[in-house]
């Protein structure tokens, strides 16, 4: 495998080292993901000088577009999805000149020669790195890899990128992994969880392991509990037909929330290299308390939004949005424990949902109360310390602590916070997760991608929840749009004498 085994972050995304020439093929090149996320990310990397001459982007789709038509489509997408102050006409022209389109129904065996011919006519010849980004339905992952192999495009210099969802349960994930694994070695397979490419998520590793002050406190002796919230204010929108078969547990918990939990809970890897980080994350997944039917009933809550008021406007119910009655959950709250020496007895509370009051992804580590009340006669309260790690929006960190309010006459305790706002501290634009991840693919650095055993361990852990929820009598509890989920989600913490940290 080419590329460095160690993945140091770019010193600055604006002075990034160019990657090697590459044929970057996007299956689903005319789709929403490609036009809204992947091509804008490639544009921004090009703008910052990271794409060398000879870097080609080949969109593959069923659309009857030629190169000129595809360039027009992408030019429109860039105008729509790249902030105006980042758009430079000369760079747009440069990016468009890299673009090609191949019309191909991947299930049509006889048409694959079109892609083969297009890729073989590149100036860089056989030595070029080939990336195959599969932004299509997961049912096509196996067949695409098989065809790539048959037409001789799966070489030592090829990498394949898999978008979520990787399966819809353990068995289907294993099937996808087996099919892709028959053609590509694991070190050439990049399973994207774009949360891992977010600056604040990578900074969580740096904060924990490049500093000394937190690590001695990062355990059951000093941490009371951990909360992870990923909330959206939007409803299901256009994704209704996909989402109704998926639900929040599959769409968010199995991947994004469990990945965040892993980064909070994992042991220090010996080195930030691709395998040790993934080894440590896997150990966390394997240490999660297994769910039994009784624990599913006690420790999980499924919800579905009813009509309500969201961000000041009337919002329809989920059933109205998808057009029929449904038992799909749009909200999940659950509690679990990482059963190892470091974390035994510390609850991890996770929740995610649509049509909640705001769009927010945040990890909150709540520390224990001071062991001894030294200021019994003071005014104010001595609150427990909390570290808020804000993943989106407004990436940053906030440490809540107690301070003495200035002034004579006794001691008044007041909560204050130490703030690290990324925008204020570092200035400039925070790169989108895809920018980092796409360049890591070209460089062959898998550190921030999910390994096969991680994905399967996460599916194995959620399997008993899926099974119990699929059983007779289970229905998600309704919550009004614009609220923090069903009352039962609050009760989940209240019974432990705790409460969710809402935004202040
Ligand atoms: P989309 O429906 O907008 O686009 C699908 C693309 O795939 C189109 O370009 C279409 O021509 C192509 N395609 C479909 N069947 C094909 C075939 N047989 N042969 C060749 N091309 C074919 O879908 P999307 O929103 O871009 O999502 C693509 C995949 O990525 C889905 O599996 C989705 O779940 C996943 N995903 C999407 C997003 C997102 O933000 N859109 C985010 C994460 C994951």
Coordinates of C-alpha atoms and ligand atoms in Angstrom, one line a residue:
X1 CA 0.0 0.0 0.0
X2 CA 1.3 3.4 -0.8
X3 CA 1.1 6.5 1.3
X4 CA 2.5 7.1 4.8
X5 CA 1.6 4.8 7.7
X6 CA 1.5 7.8 10.0
X7 CA -1.1 10.5 9.3
X8 CA 0.1 13.8 10.7
X9 CA -2.5 16.5 10.2
X10 CA -1.7 19.1 7.6
X11 CA 0.0 22.0 9.3
X12 CA -2.6 24.2 7.8
X13 CA -5.3 23.2 5.3
X14 CA -4.4 26.3 3.3
X15 CA -0.8 25.2 2.8
X16 CA -1.5 21.5 2.2
X17 CA 1.1 19.3 0.5
X18 CA -0.1 18.3 -2.9
X19 CA -1.2 14.7 -3.2
X20 CA -0.1 12.3 -6.0
X21 CA -1.8 12.4 -9.4
X22 CA -5.0 10.4 -9.2
X23 CA -8.0 9.3 -11.2
X24 CA -10.8 10.0 -8.7
X25 CA -13.9 8.1 -9.9
X26 CA -17.2 8.9 -8.2
X27 CA -20.0 6.3 -8.8
X28 CA -23.2 8.3 -8.3
X29 CA -21.4 11.4 -9.7
X30 CA -24.6 13.2 -10.5
X31 CA -26.2 12.5 -7.1
X32 CA -26.9 14.7 -4.2
X33 CA -23.9 13.6 -2.1
X34 CA -21.5 14.1 -5.0
X35 CA -22.8 17.5 -6.0
X36 CA -23.4 18.9 -2.5
X37 CA -20.4 17.5 -0.7
X38 CA -17.7 15.7 -2.7
X39 CA -17.2 18.1 -5.6
X40 CA -17.2 21.2 -3.4
X41 CA -14.7 19.5 -1.1
X42 CA -12.5 18.7 -4.1
X43 CA -12.8 22.2 -5.4
X44 CA -11.6 23.6 -2.0
X45 CA -8.6 21.3 -2.0
X46 CA -7.8 22.4 -5.6
X47 CA -8.2 26.0 -4.5
X48 CA -5.6 25.4 -1.8
X49 CA -3.2 23.9 -4.3
X50 CA -3.5 20.3 -3.2
X51 CA -4.6 18.7 -6.5
X52 CA -1.6 18.3 -8.9
X53 CA -1.7 18.4 -12.7
X54 CA -3.0 15.0 -13.8
X55 CA -5.6 14.8 -11.1
X56 CA -8.8 13.7 -12.9
X57 CA -12.3 13.4 -11.5
X58 CA -14.6 11.0 -13.3
X59 CA -18.3 11.0 -12.5
X60 CA -20.1 7.8 -13.3
X61 CA -23.9 7.7 -13.3
X62 CA -26.9 6.6 -15.3
X63 CA -27.4 10.2 -16.5
X64 CA -27.0 10.7 -20.3
X65 CA -24.4 13.5 -19.8
X66 CA -21.2 14.1 -21.8
X67 CA -18.2 15.8 -20.3
X68 CA -19.5 19.3 -21.2
X69 CA -22.9 18.6 -19.7
X70 CA -21.4 17.2 -16.5
X71 CA -19.1 20.3 -16.2
X72 CA -22.1 22.5 -16.5
X73 CA -23.9 20.5 -13.8
X74 CA -20.9 20.7 -11.4
X75 CA -20.4 24.4 -12.1
X76 CA -24.0 25.0 -10.9
X77 CA -23.4 22.8 -7.9
X78 CA -20.3 24.7 -6.9
X79 CA -22.1 28.0 -7.2
X80 CA -24.8 26.7 -5.0
X81 CA -22.7 24.9 -2.3
X82 CA -19.4 26.7 -2.0
X83 CA -19.5 29.9 -0.1
X84 CA -19.3 32.9 -2.5
X85 CA -16.1 34.3 -0.9
X86 CA -14.4 30.9 -1.5
X87 CA -15.2 30.8 -5.2
X88 CA -12.5 31.9 -7.6
X89 CA -13.3 31.8 -11.4
X90 CA -9.8 30.5 -12.3
X91 CA -10.0 27.7 -9.9
X92 CA -13.5 26.7 -11.0
X93 CA -12.2 26.5 -14.6
X94 CA -9.2 24.4 -13.4
X95 CA -11.5 22.0 -11.6
X96 CA -14.0 21.8 -14.4
X97 CA -11.2 20.9 -16.8
X98 CA -10.4 17.9 -14.6
X99 CA -13.9 16.5 -14.9
X100 CA -15.2 13.8 -17.1
X101 CA -18.5 11.9 -17.1
X102 CA -19.1 8.2 -18.0
X103 CA -22.7 7.1 -18.6
X104 CA -22.9 3.6 -17.1
X105 CA -25.5 1.5 -15.4
X106 CA -23.2 -0.5 -13.2
X107 CA -25.5 -3.5 -13.5
X108 CA -25.1 -3.6 -17.2
X109 CA -22.0 -5.8 -17.6
X110 CA -21.6 -5.0 -21.3
X111 CA -21.2 -1.2 -20.6
X112 CA -18.2 -1.4 -18.3
X113 CA -15.7 -1.1 -21.1
X114 CA -16.7 2.6 -21.2
X115 CA -15.2 3.3 -17.8
X116 CA -12.3 1.0 -18.5
X117 CA -11.5 2.9 -21.7
X118 CA -11.8 6.3 -20.1
X119 CA -9.5 5.4 -17.2
X120 CA -6.9 3.7 -19.4
X121 CA -6.6 6.8 -21.6
X122 CA -5.1 9.0 -18.8
X123 CA -1.7 10.6 -19.4
X124 CA -0.3 9.1 -16.2
X125 CA -0.9 5.5 -17.5
X126 CA -1.0 2.5 -15.2
X127 CA 0.9 4.0 -12.4
X128 CA -1.8 6.5 -11.4
X129 CA -3.6 6.1 -8.0
X130 CA -7.2 5.1 -8.7
X131 CA -9.9 6.0 -6.2
X132 CA -13.4 4.6 -6.6
X133 CA -15.9 6.4 -4.4
X134 CA -19.1 4.5 -4.1
X135 CA -21.8 7.2 -3.6
X136 CA -24.6 4.8 -4.6
X137 CA -26.9 2.4 -2.8
X138 CA -24.9 -0.2 -0.7
X139 CA -26.6 -3.0 -2.7
X140 CA -24.3 -2.0 -5.6
X141 CA -21.1 -2.0 -3.6
X142 CA -20.4 -5.8 -4.2
X143 CA -21.3 -5.8 -7.9
X144 CA -19.2 -2.6 -8.6
X145 CA -16.1 -4.1 -6.9
X146 CA -16.6 -7.4 -8.8
X147 CA -16.8 -5.5 -12.2
X148 CA -13.8 -3.3 -11.3
X149 CA -11.9 -6.6 -10.8
X150 CA -13.2 -8.1 -14.0
X151 CA -12.1 -5.2 -16.1
X152 CA -8.7 -5.0 -14.5
X153 CA -9.2 -1.7 -12.6
X154 CA -8.7 -3.0 -9.1
X155 CA -4.9 -2.9 -8.8
X156 CA -2.4 -2.4 -6.0
X157 CA -2.8 1.4 -6.6
X158 CA -6.6 1.3 -6.3
X159 CA -8.6 2.3 -3.2
X160 CA -12.4 2.0 -2.7
X161 CA -14.5 4.3 -0.6
X162 CA -17.7 3.1 0.9
X163 CA -20.4 5.6 2.0
X164 CA -22.8 4.8 4.8
X165 CA -25.0 2.9 5.3
X166 CA -22.8 -0.2 5.3
X167 CA -25.6 -2.7 5.6
X168 CA -28.8 -2.5 7.6
X169 CA -27.9 -5.1 10.2
X170 CA -25.0 -7.3 11.1
X171 CA -25.7 -10.0 8.5
X172 CA -26.0 -7.5 5.6
X173 CA -22.9 -5.5 6.7
X174 CA -20.9 -8.8 6.8
X175 CA -22.2 -9.5 3.3
X176 CA -21.1 -6.1 2.0
X177 CA -17.8 -6.4 3.7
X178 CA -17.3 -9.9 2.3
X179 CA -18.2 -8.8 -1.3
X180 CA -15.8 -5.8 -1.2
X181 CA -13.2 -7.8 0.6
X182 CA -13.1 -10.4 -2.2
X183 CA -11.6 -7.8 -4.4
X184 CA -9.9 -5.2 -2.2
X185 CA -7.5 -5.8 0.7
X186 CA -8.7 -4.2 3.9
X187 CA -5.9 -1.5 3.8
X188 CA -7.4 -0.4 0.4
X189 CA -11.0 -0.1 1.8
X190 CA -12.1 3.3 3.2
X191 CA -15.4 3.2 5.1
X192 CA -16.4 6.9 5.6
X193 CA -17.9 8.2 8.8
X194 CA -17.6 11.9 8.1
X195 CA -17.9 12.7 11.8
X196 CA -14.3 11.4 12.1
X197 CA -13.1 14.0 9.6
X198 CA -14.5 16.9 11.7
X199 CA -11.9 19.2 13.1
X200 CA -13.3 19.1 16.6
X201 CA -13.4 15.4 16.6
X202 CA -9.8 15.1 15.7
X203 CA -9.1 17.8 18.2
X204 CA -10.6 15.6 20.9
X205 CA -7.7 13.2 20.3
X206 CA -5.2 16.0 20.5
X207 CA -6.8 17.5 23.6
X208 CA -6.7 14.1 25.3
X209 CA -3.3 12.9 24.2
X210 CA -1.1 16.0 23.5
X211 CA -1.9 17.5 26.9
X212 CA -1.3 16.0 30.4
X213 CA -3.9 17.8 32.5
X214 CA -7.0 15.8 31.4
X215 CA -5.8 12.2 31.2
X216 CA -5.4 11.6 35.0
X217 CA -9.0 12.7 35.4
X218 CA -10.4 10.8 32.5
X219 CA -11.8 7.8 34.3
X220 CA -14.4 6.5 36.7
X221 CA -12.7 8.1 39.7
X222 CA -13.3 11.6 38.5
X223 CA -15.9 11.4 35.7
X224 CA -19.5 11.2 36.8
X225 CA -21.0 10.5 33.4
X226 CA -20.7 11.3 29.7
X227 CA -23.5 12.7 27.4
X228 CA -23.4 12.6 23.6
X229 CA -26.1 14.5 21.7
X230 CA -26.5 14.7 18.0
X231 CA -29.7 16.7 17.3
X232 CA -31.2 18.1 14.1
X233 CA -33.9 20.6 13.8
X234 CA -34.9 19.4 10.3
X235 CA -37.4 16.7 9.7
X236 CA -36.9 13.8 7.3
X237 CA -37.5 15.9 4.2
X238 CA -36.7 14.3 0.9
X239 CA -35.0 11.3 2.4
X240 CA -38.3 9.8 3.6
X241 CA -38.3 6.6 1.6
X242 CA -34.7 5.8 2.7
X243 CA -35.2 6.9 6.3
X244 CA -38.4 5.1 6.8
X245 CA -36.5 1.8 6.2
X246 CA -33.6 2.9 8.4
X247 CA -34.6 5.0 11.5
X248 CA -32.3 6.9 13.9
X249 CA -30.7 3.8 15.4
X250 CA -29.3 2.6 12.1
X251 CA -28.8 6.0 10.6
X252 CA -27.0 7.7 13.5
X253 CA -26.3 5.6 16.6
X254 CA -24.7 2.6 15.0
X255 CA -22.1 4.8 13.3
X256 CA -21.7 8.4 14.3
X257 CA -22.6 8.3 18.0
X258 CA -20.7 5.0 18.7
X259 CA -17.7 6.4 16.9
X260 CA -17.8 9.5 19.1
X261 CA -18.2 7.3 22.2
X262 CA -15.1 5.4 21.1
X263 CA -12.9 8.5 20.8
X264 CA -14.0 9.7 24.3
X265 CA -13.5 6.3 25.9
X266 CA -10.6 4.7 24.2
X267 CA -7.2 4.1 25.8
X268 CA -4.2 6.1 24.5
X269 CA -2.9 4.5 21.4
X270 CA 0.8 4.1 21.3
X271 CA 1.0 6.2 18.2
X272 CA -1.5 8.0 16.0
X273 CA -1.3 5.5 13.2
X274 CA -3.9 3.7 11.3
X275 CA -4.1 0.5 13.1
X276 CA -3.5 1.4 16.7
X277 CA -6.3 4.0 16.8
X278 CA -8.7 1.5 15.2
X279 CA -7.5 -1.2 17.6
X280 CA -8.3 0.9 20.6
X281 CA -11.7 1.9 19.2
X282 CA -12.6 -1.7 18.6
X283 CA -11.8 -2.5 22.2
X284 CA -14.3 0.1 23.4
X285 CA -17.0 -1.4 21.2
X286 CA -16.3 -4.8 22.5
X287 CA -16.4 -3.6 26.1
X288 CA -19.9 -2.0 25.7
X289 CA -22.4 -3.7 28.1
X290 CA -24.3 -6.2 25.9
X291 CA -28.0 -5.3 25.5
X292 CA -30.5 -7.9 26.7
X293 CA -34.2 -7.6 26.0
X294 CA -34.7 -6.4 29.6
X295 CA -31.9 -3.8 29.2
X296 CA -33.4 -2.6 25.9
X297 CA -36.7 -2.0 27.7
X298 CA -35.0 -0.3 30.6
X299 CA -32.2 1.6 29.0
X300 CA -33.4 2.7 25.5
X301 CA -36.1 5.1 24.3
X302 CA -37.4 5.3 20.8
X303 CA -39.4 8.4 19.7
X304 CA -41.1 9.7 16.6
X305 CA -42.0 13.4 16.1
X306 CA -45.6 14.5 16.0
X307 CA -46.6 17.9 14.6
X308 CA -45.3 20.8 16.6
X309 CA -43.4 24.1 16.4
X310 CA -39.8 24.0 15.3
X311 CA -37.6 27.1 15.1
X312 CA -40.7 29.3 15.2
X313 CA -42.6 27.6 12.4
X314 CA -45.3 24.9 12.3
X315 CA -43.8 21.5 11.5
X316 CA -45.8 18.5 10.3
X317 CA -45.6 15.1 11.9
X318 CA -43.2 12.4 10.6
X319 CA -46.2 10.4 9.4
X320 CA -47.4 13.4 7.4
X321 CA -43.9 13.9 5.9
X322 CA -43.5 10.3 4.8
X323 CA -47.2 10.1 3.8
X324 CA -48.2 7.1 5.9
X325 CA -48.4 5.8 9.5
X326 CA -45.0 4.3 10.5
X327 CA -43.2 2.8 13.4
X328 CA -39.8 4.1 12.4
X329 CA -38.0 6.0 15.2
X330 CA -36.8 9.5 14.5
X331 CA -35.3 9.8 18.0
X332 CA -33.2 7.5 20.2
X333 CA -31.9 7.9 23.7
X334 CA -30.0 5.2 25.5
X335 CA -27.6 4.6 28.3
X336 CA -24.7 2.2 28.3
X337 CA -21.5 1.4 30.1
X338 CA -18.0 0.7 28.9
X339 CA -17.1 -2.3 31.0
X340 CA -13.4 -1.9 31.6
X341 CA -11.1 -0.8 34.4
X342 CA -11.2 2.8 33.3
X343 CA -14.9 3.3 32.9
X344 CA -16.8 0.7 35.1
X345 CA -19.8 2.3 36.6
X346 CA -19.8 5.5 34.5
X347 CA -23.0 5.9 32.4
X348 CA -22.7 7.0 28.8
X349 CA -25.9 8.6 27.8
X350 CA -26.5 9.0 24.0
X351 CA -29.3 10.7 22.2
X352 CA -30.1 11.7 18.7
X353 CA -33.2 12.9 16.9
X354 CA -34.8 14.9 14.2
X355 CA -37.0 17.9 14.7
X356 CA -35.3 18.8 18.0
X357 CA -35.0 22.5 19.0
X358 CA -31.6 23.0 17.3
X359 CA -28.9 21.5 15.2
X360 CA -26.2 20.5 17.6
X361 CA -23.5 17.8 18.0
X362 CA -21.9 17.9 21.4
X363 CA -20.1 15.6 23.8
X364 CA -20.3 16.6 27.5
X365 CA -18.0 15.1 30.1
X366 CA -19.5 15.8 33.5
X367 CA -17.0 15.4 36.4
X368 CA -17.8 14.5 39.9
X369 CA -18.7 17.0 42.6
X370 CA -15.8 18.1 44.8
X371 CA -15.4 15.5 47.5
X372 CA -15.7 18.0 50.3
X373 CA -17.9 21.1 50.6
X374 CA -15.3 23.7 51.7
X375 CA -17.6 26.8 51.3
X376 CA -20.7 25.8 53.1
X377 CA -21.7 29.3 54.1
X378 CA -21.0 30.9 50.7
X379 CA -23.7 32.1 48.4
X380 CA -24.2 30.4 45.1
X381 CA -23.6 26.7 44.3
X382 CA -20.5 24.7 43.6
X383 CA -21.5 23.0 40.4
X384 CA -19.7 20.0 39.0
X385 CA -17.1 20.7 36.3
X386 CA -18.2 20.0 32.8
X387 CA -16.2 19.8 29.6
X388 CA -18.4 20.5 26.5
X389 CA -16.9 19.5 23.2
X390 CA -18.8 21.1 20.4
X391 CA -18.7 19.2 17.2
X392 CA -21.1 21.3 15.3
X393 CA -22.0 24.1 14.7
X394 CA -19.4 26.6 16.2
X395 CA -16.7 23.9 16.8
X396 CA -14.9 24.4 20.0
X397 CA -14.6 23.4 23.7
X398 CA -15.9 24.9 26.9
X399 CA -14.8 24.0 30.4
X400 CA -17.3 25.0 33.1
X401 CA -15.9 25.7 36.5
X402 CA -16.7 27.5 39.6
X403 CA -15.0 30.8 40.5
X404 CA -15.3 33.4 43.2
X405 CA -17.2 36.4 42.2
X406 CA -15.0 39.5 42.7
X407 CA -15.9 41.7 45.6
X408 CA -15.5 42.1 49.4
X409 CA -17.7 40.5 52.1
X410 CA -17.8 36.7 52.0
X411 CA -17.4 34.3 49.2
X412 CA -19.9 34.2 46.3
X413 CA -19.5 31.2 44.0
X414 CA -20.3 31.7 40.4
X415 CA -20.2 29.3 37.4
X416 CA -17.8 30.6 34.7
X417 CA -16.5 29.0 31.5
X418 CA -13.2 28.8 29.8
X419 CA -14.0 29.0 26.1
X420 CA -12.0 27.7 23.1
X421 CA -13.8 28.7 20.0
X422 CA -12.1 27.4 16.9
X423 CA -13.2 30.4 14.9
X424 CA -11.8 32.9 17.5
X425 CA -8.6 31.0 18.3
X426 CA -7.5 30.0 14.8
X427 CA -9.5 32.3 12.5
X428 CA -10.5 31.5 9.0
X429 CA -12.7 28.8 7.7
X430 CA -12.8 25.3 9.3
X431 CA -12.5 22.8 6.5
X432 CA -15.3 20.5 5.8
X433 CA -14.8 16.9 7.0
X434 CA -14.9 15.6 3.4
X435 CA -11.9 17.8 2.5
X436 CA -9.7 16.0 5.0
X437 CA -11.1 12.6 4.3
X438 CA -10.9 12.7 0.5
X439 CA -7.2 13.7 0.6
X440 CA -6.5 10.9 3.2
X441 CA -8.0 8.4 0.7
X442 CA -5.6 9.6 -2.0
X443 CA -2.7 9.4 0.4
X444 CA -3.8 5.9 1.5
X445 CA -4.2 6.9 5.2
X446 CA -7.0 4.8 6.8
X447 CA -6.7 6.2 10.3
X448 CA -9.9 8.2 10.2
X449 CA -11.9 5.4 8.5
X450 CA -13.8 2.5 10.0
X451 CA -12.2 -0.9 9.8
X452 CA -14.4 -3.9 9.0
X453 CA -14.3 -5.3 12.5
X454 CA -15.3 -2.0 14.0
X455 CA -18.4 -1.7 11.8
X456 CA -19.4 -5.3 12.5
X457 CA -18.8 -4.9 16.3
X458 CA -21.1 -1.8 16.2
X459 CA -23.8 -3.7 14.4
X460 CA -23.4 -6.6 16.8
X461 CA -24.0 -4.3 19.7
X462 CA -27.1 -2.6 18.3
X463 CA -28.6 -6.0 17.1
X464 CA -30.5 -6.8 20.3
X465 CA -32.1 -3.3 20.2
X466 CA -33.1 -3.7 16.6
X467 CA -34.6 -7.1 17.4
X468 CA -36.5 -6.0 20.5
X469 CA -37.9 -2.9 18.7
X470 CA -39.0 -5.0 15.7
X471 CA -41.0 -7.2 18.1
X472 CA -44.8 -7.0 18.6
X473 CA -46.0 -4.2 20.8
X474 CA -43.1 -1.9 20.3
X475 CA -44.0 1.6 19.1
X476 CA -41.8 4.7 19.3
X477 CA -43.2 7.3 21.7
X478 CA -44.4 10.5 20.2
X479 CA -42.8 13.8 20.9
X480 CA -43.9 17.2 19.6
X481 CA -41.6 18.6 16.9
X482 CA -39.3 21.2 18.4
X483 CA -38.8 19.5 21.7
X484 CA -36.0 17.3 23.2
X485 CA -37.7 14.0 22.5
X486 CA -40.2 12.0 24.6
X487 CA -40.5 12.5 28.3
X488 CA -39.0 9.0 28.8
X489 CA -35.7 10.4 27.5
X490 CA -35.5 12.8 30.4
X491 CA -36.6 10.1 32.8
X492 CA -33.7 7.9 31.6
X493 CA -31.3 10.3 33.4
X494 CA -33.7 11.5 36.2
X495 CA -33.9 8.1 37.6
X496 CA -30.1 8.3 38.1
X497 CA -30.4 11.7 39.6
X498 CA -29.0 13.5 36.5
X499 CA -30.4 15.6 33.6
X500 CA -29.5 16.3 30.0
X501 CA -27.3 19.3 29.5
X502 CA -29.3 21.6 27.3
X503 CA -27.5 24.5 25.5
X504 CA -27.1 27.6 27.6
Ligands
LIG1 P1 -29.0 10.3 -5.3 O1 -30.2 9.5 -5.5 O2 -29.0 11.7 -5.2 O3 -27.9 9.9 -6.4 C1 -27.7 8.6 -6.8 C2 -26.6 8.6 -7.9 O4 -26.3 7.2 -8.2 C3 -27.0 9.2 -9.2 O5 -25.8 9.8 -9.8 C4 -27.4 8.0 -10.0 O6 -27.3 8.2 -11.4 C5 -26.4 7.0 -9.6 N1 -26.8 5.6 -9.7 C6 -27.9 5.0 -9.1 N2 -28.0 3.7 -9.6 C7 -27.0 3.5 -10.5 C8 -26.6 2.5 -11.3 N3 -27.2 1.3 -11.3 N4 -25.5 2.6 -12.1 C9 -24.8 3.8 -12.1 N5 -25.2 4.9 -11.4 C10 -26.3 4.7 -10.6 O7 -28.3 9.7 -4.0 P2 -27.3 10.4 -2.9 O8 -28.1 11.2 -2.0 O9 -26.2 11.0 -3.7 O10 -26.8 9.1 -2.1 C11 -26.0 8.1 -2.6 C12 -25.6 7.1 -1.5 O11 -24.9 7.8 -0.5 C13 -26.8 6.5 -0.9 O12 -26.6 5.2 -0.5 C14 -27.0 7.3 0.4 O13 -27.6 6.6 1.4 C15 -25.5 7.6 0.7 N6 -25.4 8.9 1.5 C16 -25.9 10.1 1.0 C17 -25.7 11.2 1.8 C18 -26.2 12.6 1.3 O14 -25.9 13.5 2.0 N7 -26.8 12.6 0.2 C19 -25.0 11.2 3.0 C20 -24.5 9.9 3.4 C21 -24.7 8.8 2.7

